[in-house]
Amino acid sequence: MEPNEEVNPRPAPFSFLHVLFASLIILLSGELLYHNFPQLRLLLWGEPTASETSLKANATRPHIVFILLDDLGWNDVSFHGYDEMRTVNIDRLAAEGVILNSFYAQYVCSPSRAALMTGKYPIRHELHHGVIQVRHRLGLDPSVKILPQLLRELGYDTHAVGKWHLGHFQTRYLPTNRGFDTFFGFYGPGIEHHNHTTGDTFDALDLWDNDRPARNYQGQHITKVLTEVAVKHISNHDPTKPMFLYFSHANLFQDVVGQSPPVDQEYYDRFPNIKHEGRRKHAATIAMIDDSVGAVMEALKRNNMLSNSIVVVMSDNGGAGEEYIIRPQFKFYSSNWPLRGAKGTQWEGGIRVATVVWSPLLEKPGRVSNELHHMCDWLPTFFRLAGGKAERLPEDLDGFDIWDSISKGTPSPRTEMFIQADPNFGDYAYRWKQYKVVHYETPSVYHPRPDQWMEPSGGLQSSMVRDTPGALRCGNVETVPCEPLVKPCLFDVVSDPCERQNVAKQFPGIVRKIMDKIRKFNESYSRVVKPPLDPRSDYSLHGDLVQPWDD
């Protein structure tokens, strides 16, 4: 499909019985009828009411609902063409909104969140080297004004639900001191899904209701808990006042040796046809996330907010499959097929992320966009939509206002993108126009790099639905070897998004040009040295809680 090619227009609404019948067919058969028969797309939220339509006509300062998924793989959503996963609600957003098929985040969690919140590449704040661990004396510089602070100055109510992961060793780093009116969630990289604990032995509680530990949710799956809080924020909101809801989900499914079952049985039972146990549990977790997205949309509808809302659903980085070995007790089952690599790498599978934008305010919905966009573009985009003037933003932002590119299908203002320059890990990557360089100076010291193309755990048990608008077309091309530890590799990721054909020999001048750009970044910033774990952060000194320790 060519960039911005339009797909089927929005279907007419169905009766409740039609919707129920279509839902049962999808649930029971496992067939991805949604993609094969666009007339069966589920209009679960109905058409706008007359009052909502009038609101849309005079829409200013829209509600912004940003749903960030943790480690979602490219191949973990059915709108990308793989019918093993069934993401009915997210698929509906994709069908009625815009699929952003060339949207980039960072390779792991904290750097992506820093880019989102600051509108700058994370190297600007020395947060590009790995993630912030629970006991690190490290965080996003509190002197930097971030997205919720900017939106609150423009009259927005601001709520953060879920994962923070931008520092908590001092109270000034906490979300409610960074522009959020409320926070319900956890400070660190991830928690056990039912006990809401973290640490090497999972004995420290990391679930907070503003400044109070949230102890009353033990035994409840974290996705259900967070969804309940997000829905409550929406339901209690005055729809005439703009709202920014940052809903950052917990880590997707992972097997943790010795811990409670990570998924609820009702979701596990939905996928009897998936024979690989880990992949089945992963599908169950994603189905729970998908239901959460549906619940948020229902809440917006009930409170007459839907017609003046912008909803973004995306991942913070690529998924982690069984090839991703970070600790022996963790097992992952995500899939980025057919992209190369995974979370923790600079390959497309680590940084090109599943992204959907839905809104009645879109001028040209029902499209797939292949325009180049980056996580740091959201801040200037949301600031403009909220009524802010561009001259009020810092001049040194790396992000661009991409709303016209998303809404109207115009070319992206972005033509290049810094990806990584980290001498500690030896990772270097940059995209200029359609070309991308990947270069590694040293073998990974963090964990083995998943550098190849990994099918889902258990293999490709289901067929790729080739006519799905969001599916990538990689073609049956001969692989031209790439040895990034020996010399930089170059790919045309527009024609070869799966990075199979290294064209460095054909275009040495382009390789030199891009490597010069990388060197400028590398020389402009000092080598990041992660602090050791602070002994004062020991959970036993703080009532077995993850909380600030250095005030």
Short mmCIF file of C-alpha atoms in Angstrom, two decimals, residues 85-495:
data_model
loop_
_atom_site.label_atom_id
_atom_site.label_comp_id
_atom_site.label_asym_id
_atom_site.label_seq_id
_atom_site.Cartn_x
_atom_site.Cartn_y
_atom_site.Cartn_z
CA MET A 85 -4.08 -12.19 18.52
CA ARG A 86 -7.57 -10.69 18.58
CA THR A 87 -7.62 -7.01 19.46
CA VAL A 88 -11.17 -6.10 18.50
CA ASN A 89 -11.36 -2.73 20.25
CA ILE A 90 -7.93 -1.54 19.15
CA ASP A 91 -8.72 -2.77 15.63
CA ARG A 92 -11.82 -0.66 15.57
CA LEU A 93 -9.77 2.40 16.47
CA ALA A 94 -7.42 1.46 13.65
CA ALA A 95 -10.26 1.07 11.13
CA GLU A 96 -11.89 4.38 12.02
CA GLY A 97 -8.73 6.30 12.75
CA VAL A 98 -5.22 6.38 11.32
CA ILE A 99 -2.65 3.59 11.59
CA LEU A 100 0.82 5.11 11.92
CA ASN A 101 3.04 2.45 10.40
CA SER A 102 6.29 4.39 10.56
CA PHE A 103 6.13 5.61 14.14
CA TYR A 104 9.28 5.28 16.23
CA ALA A 105 9.88 5.11 19.95
CA GLN A 106 13.10 4.32 21.81
CA TYR A 107 14.44 0.83 22.37
CA VAL A 108 13.42 0.52 26.05
CA CYS A 109 10.98 2.07 28.50
CA SER A 110 12.50 5.06 30.32
CA PRO A 111 14.03 6.67 27.21
CA SER A 112 10.69 6.49 25.37
CA ARG A 113 8.81 8.05 28.27
CA ALA A 114 11.40 10.80 28.54
CA ALA A 115 10.96 11.59 24.83
CA LEU A 116 7.18 11.70 25.23
CA MET A 117 7.25 13.98 28.24
CA THR A 118 9.96 16.41 27.07
CA GLY A 119 9.62 16.58 23.28
CA LYS A 120 13.35 15.88 23.07
CA TYR A 121 15.54 12.91 22.31
CA PRO A 122 16.40 11.24 25.64
CA ILE A 123 20.12 11.77 25.05
CA ARG A 124 19.49 15.47 25.79
CA HIS A 125 18.73 14.49 29.40
CA GLU A 126 21.20 11.59 29.59
CA LEU A 127 18.35 9.09 29.81
CA HIS A 128 19.19 7.13 26.66
CA HIS A 129 21.35 4.52 28.38
CA GLY A 130 19.11 1.69 29.56
CA VAL A 131 16.27 2.06 32.04
CA ILE A 132 15.87 3.56 35.48
CA GLN A 133 15.92 0.74 38.00
CA VAL A 134 13.80 0.87 41.15
CA ARG A 135 16.81 1.59 43.38
CA HIS A 136 18.62 4.01 41.06
CA ARG A 137 19.23 7.55 42.25
CA LEU A 138 18.23 8.77 38.83
CA GLY A 139 15.33 10.47 37.05
CA LEU A 140 14.10 13.01 34.53
CA ASP A 141 15.49 16.43 35.48
CA PRO A 142 12.73 18.14 37.53
CA SER A 143 13.79 21.56 36.23
CA VAL A 144 12.50 20.56 32.78
CA LYS A 145 8.89 21.52 32.15
CA ILE A 146 7.13 18.45 30.78
CA LEU A 147 3.92 17.71 28.88
CA PRO A 148 1.38 17.62 31.76
CA GLN A 149 2.74 20.88 33.16
CA LEU A 150 2.31 22.57 29.79
CA LEU A 151 -1.21 21.23 29.38
CA ARG A 152 -2.23 22.17 32.91
CA GLU A 153 -1.13 25.74 32.20
CA LEU A 154 -3.57 25.66 29.27
CA GLY A 155 -6.47 24.70 31.53
CA TYR A 156 -6.35 20.92 31.36
CA ASP A 157 -7.15 18.51 34.16
CA THR A 158 -4.29 16.03 34.14
CA HIS A 159 -4.31 12.44 35.41
CA ALA A 160 -1.62 9.76 35.31
CA VAL A 161 -2.65 6.13 35.68
CA GLY A 162 -0.17 3.25 35.63
CA LYS A 163 3.56 3.13 35.03
CA TRP A 164 5.75 6.18 35.71
CA HIS A 165 9.38 4.97 35.35
CA LEU A 166 10.97 8.42 35.21
CA GLY A 167 12.48 8.53 38.67
CA HIS A 168 11.22 8.54 42.25
CA PHE A 169 14.23 8.77 44.57
CA GLN A 170 13.08 12.25 45.66
CA THR A 171 9.50 13.49 45.94
CA ARG A 172 10.12 16.26 43.43
CA TYR A 173 10.45 13.57 40.73
CA LEU A 174 6.99 12.11 41.38
CA PRO A 175 4.13 12.56 38.87
CA THR A 176 2.06 14.85 41.12
CA ASN A 177 5.05 17.19 41.32
CA ARG A 178 5.54 17.10 37.55
CA GLY A 179 2.18 18.47 36.40
CA PHE A 180 -0.30 15.68 37.10
CA ASP A 181 -3.26 16.51 39.33
CA THR A 182 -3.54 12.87 40.36
CA PHE A 183 -1.49 9.70 40.12
CA PHE A 184 -2.51 6.10 40.62
CA GLY A 185 0.10 3.57 39.63
CA PHE A 186 3.65 2.43 40.21
CA TYR A 187 7.00 4.19 40.11
CA GLY A 188 9.31 1.51 38.77
CA PRO A 189 9.67 -0.54 35.58
CA GLY A 190 7.09 -3.20 36.38
CA ILE A 191 5.19 -5.07 39.06
CA GLU A 192 3.80 -8.53 39.66
CA HIS A 193 0.32 -8.44 38.17
CA HIS A 194 -1.68 -9.61 41.20
CA ASN A 195 0.45 -8.73 44.24
CA HIS A 196 1.71 -5.43 42.78
CA THR A 197 5.18 -6.02 44.17
CA THR A 198 8.65 -5.63 42.71
CA GLY A 199 12.29 -6.28 43.61
CA ASP A 200 14.48 -9.33 43.12
CA THR A 201 12.24 -11.37 45.41
CA PHE A 202 9.02 -9.45 44.73
CA ASP A 203 8.53 -8.37 48.33
CA ALA A 204 8.23 -4.57 47.93
CA LEU A 205 4.85 -3.00 47.20
CA ASP A 206 4.88 -0.49 44.34
CA LEU A 207 1.29 0.67 43.91
CA TRP A 208 0.33 4.19 44.92
CA ASP A 209 -2.81 6.30 45.14
CA ASN A 210 -1.22 9.74 44.99
CA ASP A 211 1.05 9.69 48.07
CA ARG A 212 -0.57 6.71 49.80
CA PRO A 213 0.29 3.04 49.27
CA ALA A 214 -2.65 1.30 47.57
CA ARG A 215 -2.87 -1.86 49.66
CA ASN A 216 -6.52 -2.71 49.09
CA TYR A 217 -6.13 -4.24 45.63
CA GLN A 218 -4.18 -7.38 46.52
CA GLY A 219 -5.18 -10.31 44.34
CA GLN A 220 -6.72 -8.14 41.61
CA HIS A 221 -5.07 -8.10 38.20
CA ILE A 222 -3.29 -4.80 37.69
CA THR A 223 -4.91 -4.19 34.29
CA LYS A 224 -8.38 -4.35 35.85
CA VAL A 225 -7.33 -2.12 38.74
CA LEU A 226 -5.82 0.55 36.48
CA THR A 227 -8.77 0.43 34.09
CA GLU A 228 -11.21 0.96 36.94
CA VAL A 229 -9.27 4.06 38.02
CA ALA A 230 -9.04 5.44 34.46
CA VAL A 231 -12.77 4.93 33.87
CA LYS A 232 -13.54 6.64 37.17
CA HIS A 233 -11.50 9.69 36.15
CA ILE A 234 -13.43 9.93 32.90
CA SER A 235 -16.83 9.37 34.52
CA ASN A 236 -16.23 12.06 37.16
CA HIS A 237 -14.87 14.61 34.71
CA ASP A 238 -16.71 17.76 33.64
CA PRO A 239 -16.89 17.24 29.84
CA THR A 240 -16.83 20.99 29.21
CA LYS A 241 -13.30 21.17 30.61
CA PRO A 242 -10.39 19.59 28.71
CA MET A 243 -8.72 16.52 30.18
CA PHE A 244 -5.36 14.85 29.62
CA LEU A 245 -5.42 11.21 30.69
CA TYR A 246 -2.07 9.45 30.55
CA PHE A 247 -2.91 5.76 30.90
CA SER A 248 0.34 3.80 30.94
CA HIS A 249 -0.34 0.10 31.28
CA ALA A 250 1.75 -2.36 33.26
CA ASN A 251 4.16 -4.71 31.56
CA LEU A 252 2.52 -7.27 29.31
CA PHE A 253 2.60 -10.94 30.14
CA GLN A 254 5.80 -12.43 31.48
CA ASP A 255 6.33 -15.73 33.26
CA VAL A 256 8.08 -15.11 36.56
CA VAL A 257 9.41 -18.22 38.24
CA GLY A 258 7.72 -18.80 41.59
CA GLN A 259 5.04 -16.13 41.19
CA SER A 260 1.26 -16.32 40.90
CA PRO A 261 -0.41 -17.06 37.54
CA PRO A 262 0.00 -13.90 35.45
CA VAL A 263 -3.36 -13.99 33.65
CA ASP A 264 -6.97 -14.42 34.67
CA GLN A 265 -8.54 -17.72 33.70
CA GLU A 266 -11.44 -16.13 31.83
CA TYR A 267 -9.01 -14.59 29.34
CA TYR A 268 -6.83 -17.66 29.12
CA ASP A 269 -9.90 -19.70 28.15
CA ARG A 270 -10.52 -17.48 25.11
CA PHE A 271 -7.56 -18.95 23.23
CA PRO A 272 -7.83 -22.76 23.21
CA ASN A 273 -6.40 -22.90 19.68
CA ILE A 274 -3.02 -21.46 20.70
CA LYS A 275 -0.99 -24.53 21.62
CA HIS A 276 2.13 -22.76 22.92
CA GLU A 277 1.46 -22.13 26.60
CA GLY A 278 3.46 -18.92 26.88
CA ARG A 279 2.01 -17.43 23.72
CA ARG A 280 -1.50 -18.34 24.89
CA LYS A 281 -0.98 -16.49 28.16
CA HIS A 282 0.44 -13.57 26.23
CA ALA A 283 -2.69 -13.50 24.05
CA ALA A 284 -4.84 -13.53 27.18
CA THR A 285 -2.97 -10.53 28.58
CA ILE A 286 -3.39 -8.60 25.35
CA ALA A 287 -7.10 -9.45 25.27
CA MET A 288 -7.40 -7.94 28.74
CA ILE A 289 -5.63 -4.80 27.52
CA ASP A 290 -7.96 -4.66 24.53
CA ASP A 291 -11.00 -4.87 26.82
CA SER A 292 -9.48 -2.04 28.84
CA VAL A 293 -9.30 0.12 25.70
CA GLY A 294 -12.95 -0.67 25.04
CA ALA A 295 -13.90 0.30 28.60
CA VAL A 296 -12.14 3.66 28.24
CA MET A 297 -13.97 4.36 24.99
CA GLU A 298 -17.30 3.40 26.56
CA ALA A 299 -16.63 5.77 29.47
CA LEU A 300 -15.83 8.64 27.09
CA LYS A 301 -19.06 7.94 25.24
CA ARG A 302 -21.19 7.82 28.39
CA ASN A 303 -19.81 11.15 29.60
CA ASN A 304 -20.35 12.93 26.25
CA MET A 305 -16.61 13.36 25.73
CA LEU A 306 -16.02 11.07 22.76
CA SER A 307 -16.76 13.51 19.96
CA ASN A 308 -14.13 15.95 21.22
CA SER A 309 -11.47 13.40 22.11
CA ILE A 310 -8.18 12.31 20.61
CA VAL A 311 -7.22 8.78 21.59
CA VAL A 312 -3.73 7.39 20.99
CA VAL A 313 -2.87 3.73 21.56
CA MET A 314 0.77 2.76 21.10
CA SER A 315 3.69 0.80 22.52
CA ASP A 316 6.68 2.29 24.30
CA ASN A 317 9.12 0.02 22.40
CA GLY A 318 9.16 -3.25 20.54
CA GLY A 319 8.07 -6.50 22.11
CA ALA A 320 10.23 -9.02 23.94
CA GLY A 321 10.00 -12.66 22.93
CA GLU A 322 11.77 -15.77 24.19
CA GLU A 323 14.94 -14.54 22.50
CA TYR A 324 15.02 -11.61 24.97
CA ILE A 325 17.02 -12.85 27.96
CA ILE A 326 17.36 -10.26 30.69
CA ARG A 327 17.09 -12.47 33.80
CA PRO A 328 16.77 -16.26 33.97
CA GLN A 329 13.52 -16.09 35.95
CA PHE A 330 11.75 -13.97 33.32
CA LYS A 331 10.18 -15.43 30.19
CA PHE A 332 8.62 -13.28 27.46
CA TYR A 333 6.38 -14.22 24.52
CA SER A 334 5.79 -11.13 22.43
CA SER A 335 6.39 -11.05 18.66
CA ASN A 336 7.65 -8.39 16.25
CA TRP A 337 7.41 -10.55 13.14
CA PRO A 338 8.16 -9.77 10.33
CA LEU A 339 10.39 -6.99 11.66
CA ARG A 340 13.98 -7.66 12.61
CA GLY A 341 15.08 -7.63 16.24
CA ALA A 342 13.18 -6.94 19.44
CA LYS A 343 13.04 -4.73 22.49
CA GLY A 344 16.49 -3.60 23.55
CA THR A 345 17.86 -3.34 20.01
CA GLN A 346 18.06 -0.58 17.41
CA TRP A 347 16.52 -2.81 14.72
CA GLU A 348 13.02 -1.96 13.54
CA GLY A 349 11.56 -4.64 15.81
CA GLY A 350 12.89 -2.72 18.80
CA ILE A 351 11.86 0.81 17.88
CA ARG A 352 9.14 0.83 15.17
CA VAL A 353 6.00 0.46 17.26
CA ALA A 354 2.33 -0.32 16.74
CA THR A 355 0.49 3.03 16.86
CA VAL A 356 -3.10 4.09 16.26
CA VAL A 357 -4.75 7.51 16.49
CA TRP A 358 -8.54 7.75 16.71
CA SER A 359 -10.62 10.92 16.79
CA PRO A 360 -13.75 12.40 15.20
CA LEU A 361 -11.51 15.44 14.64
CA LEU A 362 -9.43 13.60 12.04
CA GLU A 363 -10.06 15.12 8.62
CA LYS A 364 -9.09 11.98 6.69
CA PRO A 365 -9.74 8.91 8.84
CA GLY A 366 -9.57 5.32 7.68
CA ARG A 367 -5.96 5.49 6.46
CA VAL A 368 -2.57 3.93 6.89
CA SER A 369 0.18 6.54 7.14
CA ASN A 370 3.78 5.63 6.39
CA GLU A 371 5.04 9.12 7.19
CA LEU A 372 7.97 9.35 9.60
CA HIS A 373 7.01 10.25 13.18
CA HIS A 374 8.74 9.96 16.55
CA MET A 375 7.73 9.80 20.20
CA CYS A 376 9.06 13.30 20.89
CA ASP A 377 6.61 14.71 18.32
CA TRP A 378 3.65 14.26 20.66
CA LEU A 379 4.50 17.17 22.96
CA PRO A 380 4.41 19.95 20.33
CA THR A 381 1.44 18.26 18.65
CA PHE A 382 -0.67 18.07 21.81
CA PHE A 383 0.43 21.56 22.84
CA ARG A 384 -0.90 23.01 19.60
CA LEU A 385 -4.15 21.04 19.83
CA ALA A 386 -4.59 22.32 23.38
CA GLY A 387 -4.48 25.90 22.11
CA GLY A 388 -0.85 26.64 22.89
CA LYS A 389 1.28 28.89 20.73
CA ALA A 390 4.42 27.39 19.23
CA GLU A 391 6.53 30.36 20.34
CA ARG A 392 5.86 29.39 23.97
CA LEU A 393 7.69 26.11 23.53
CA PRO A 394 11.46 25.77 23.98
CA GLU A 395 13.35 26.46 20.77
CA ASP A 396 15.54 23.40 21.19
CA LEU A 397 12.76 20.80 20.96
CA ASP A 398 13.49 17.80 18.77
CA GLY A 399 9.79 17.13 18.21
CA PHE A 400 7.57 18.42 15.41
CA ASP A 401 3.88 19.23 15.31
CA ILE A 402 2.61 16.25 13.30
CA TRP A 403 -1.16 16.77 13.59
CA ASP A 404 -1.65 17.82 9.96
CA SER A 405 0.33 14.79 8.84
CA ILE A 406 -1.89 12.53 10.95
CA SER A 407 -5.23 14.24 10.35
CA LYS A 408 -4.95 15.44 6.76
CA GLY A 409 -2.39 13.03 5.35
CA THR A 410 0.12 15.75 4.49
CA PRO A 411 3.86 14.93 4.45
CA SER A 412 5.48 14.75 7.85
CA PRO A 413 7.66 17.73 8.78
CA ARG A 414 10.19 15.17 9.98
CA THR A 415 12.74 13.88 7.44
CA GLU A 416 15.33 12.43 9.78
CA MET A 417 15.59 11.02 13.26
CA PHE A 418 18.33 10.43 15.77
CA ILE A 419 17.89 6.95 17.23
CA GLN A 420 20.85 6.14 19.47
CA ALA A 421 24.47 6.92 20.29
CA ASP A 422 25.51 5.02 23.39
CA PRO A 423 29.22 4.20 23.76
CA ASN A 424 28.49 2.20 26.93
CA PHE A 425 26.43 -0.36 25.05
CA GLY A 426 28.17 0.36 21.75
CA ASP A 427 24.83 1.07 20.04
CA TYR A 428 24.53 3.58 17.19
CA ALA A 429 21.59 4.18 14.87
CA TYR A 430 20.12 7.02 12.84
CA ARG A 431 17.50 7.43 10.13
CA TRP A 432 17.90 10.00 7.34
CA LYS A 433 15.14 10.11 4.74
CA GLN A 434 14.45 6.48 3.82
CA TYR A 435 17.86 5.28 4.97
CA LYS A 436 18.80 3.90 8.36
CA VAL A 437 22.22 3.03 9.75
CA VAL A 438 22.71 0.41 12.47
CA HIS A 439 26.18 -0.02 13.96
CA TYR A 440 27.40 -1.84 17.05
CA GLU A 441 30.90 -1.25 18.41
CA THR A 442 30.87 -3.95 21.06
CA PRO A 443 28.96 -7.12 21.87
CA SER A 444 26.06 -6.50 24.22
CA VAL A 445 27.03 -6.29 27.87
CA TYR A 446 23.40 -6.04 28.99
CA HIS A 447 21.85 -9.15 27.48
CA PRO A 448 22.18 -10.99 24.16
CA ARG A 449 20.95 -8.82 21.29
CA PRO A 450 18.09 -10.41 19.34
CA ASP A 451 19.46 -9.43 15.93
CA GLN A 452 17.48 -11.71 13.64
CA TRP A 453 13.88 -12.30 12.55
CA MET A 454 12.01 -14.27 15.18
CA GLU A 455 8.71 -15.99 14.53
CA PRO A 456 6.27 -16.06 17.46
CA SER A 457 6.83 -18.70 20.11
CA GLY A 458 5.40 -21.91 18.73
CA GLY A 459 5.89 -20.69 15.16
CA LEU A 460 3.51 -19.02 12.74
CA GLN A 461 0.54 -21.18 13.64
CA SER A 462 -1.94 -18.84 11.97
CA SER A 463 -1.91 -17.21 8.59
CA MET A 464 -0.93 -13.65 7.84
CA VAL A 465 -3.91 -11.78 6.42
CA ARG A 466 -2.14 -10.15 3.52
CA ASP A 467 -4.89 -7.72 2.53
CA THR A 468 -5.03 -6.15 5.99
CA PRO A 469 -4.28 -2.45 5.45
CA GLY A 470 -1.82 -2.32 8.34
CA ALA A 471 0.26 -5.34 7.27
CA LEU A 472 3.85 -4.72 6.20
CA ARG A 473 4.95 -5.81 2.74
CA CYS A 474 8.50 -7.11 3.03
CA GLY A 475 8.50 -9.31 -0.06
CA ASN A 476 10.49 -12.43 -0.76
CA VAL A 477 13.85 -10.72 -1.16
CA GLU A 478 17.25 -12.30 -0.85
CA THR A 479 18.94 -11.34 2.40
CA VAL A 480 22.15 -9.34 1.98
CA PRO A 481 24.26 -10.09 5.07
CA CYS A 482 24.87 -7.41 7.65
CA GLU A 483 27.54 -7.56 10.36
CA PRO A 484 26.97 -4.42 12.43
CA LEU A 485 29.85 -5.27 14.78
CA VAL A 486 32.25 -5.13 11.82
CA LYS A 487 31.00 -2.05 9.98
CA PRO A 488 27.85 0.08 9.76
CA CYS A 489 24.88 -1.46 7.98
CA LEU A 490 22.56 0.59 5.78
CA PHE A 491 18.94 -0.17 4.94
CA ASP A 492 16.25 1.50 2.88
CA VAL A 493 13.54 0.96 5.49
CA VAL A 494 10.81 2.38 3.25
CA SER A 495 11.20 -0.34 0.61
#
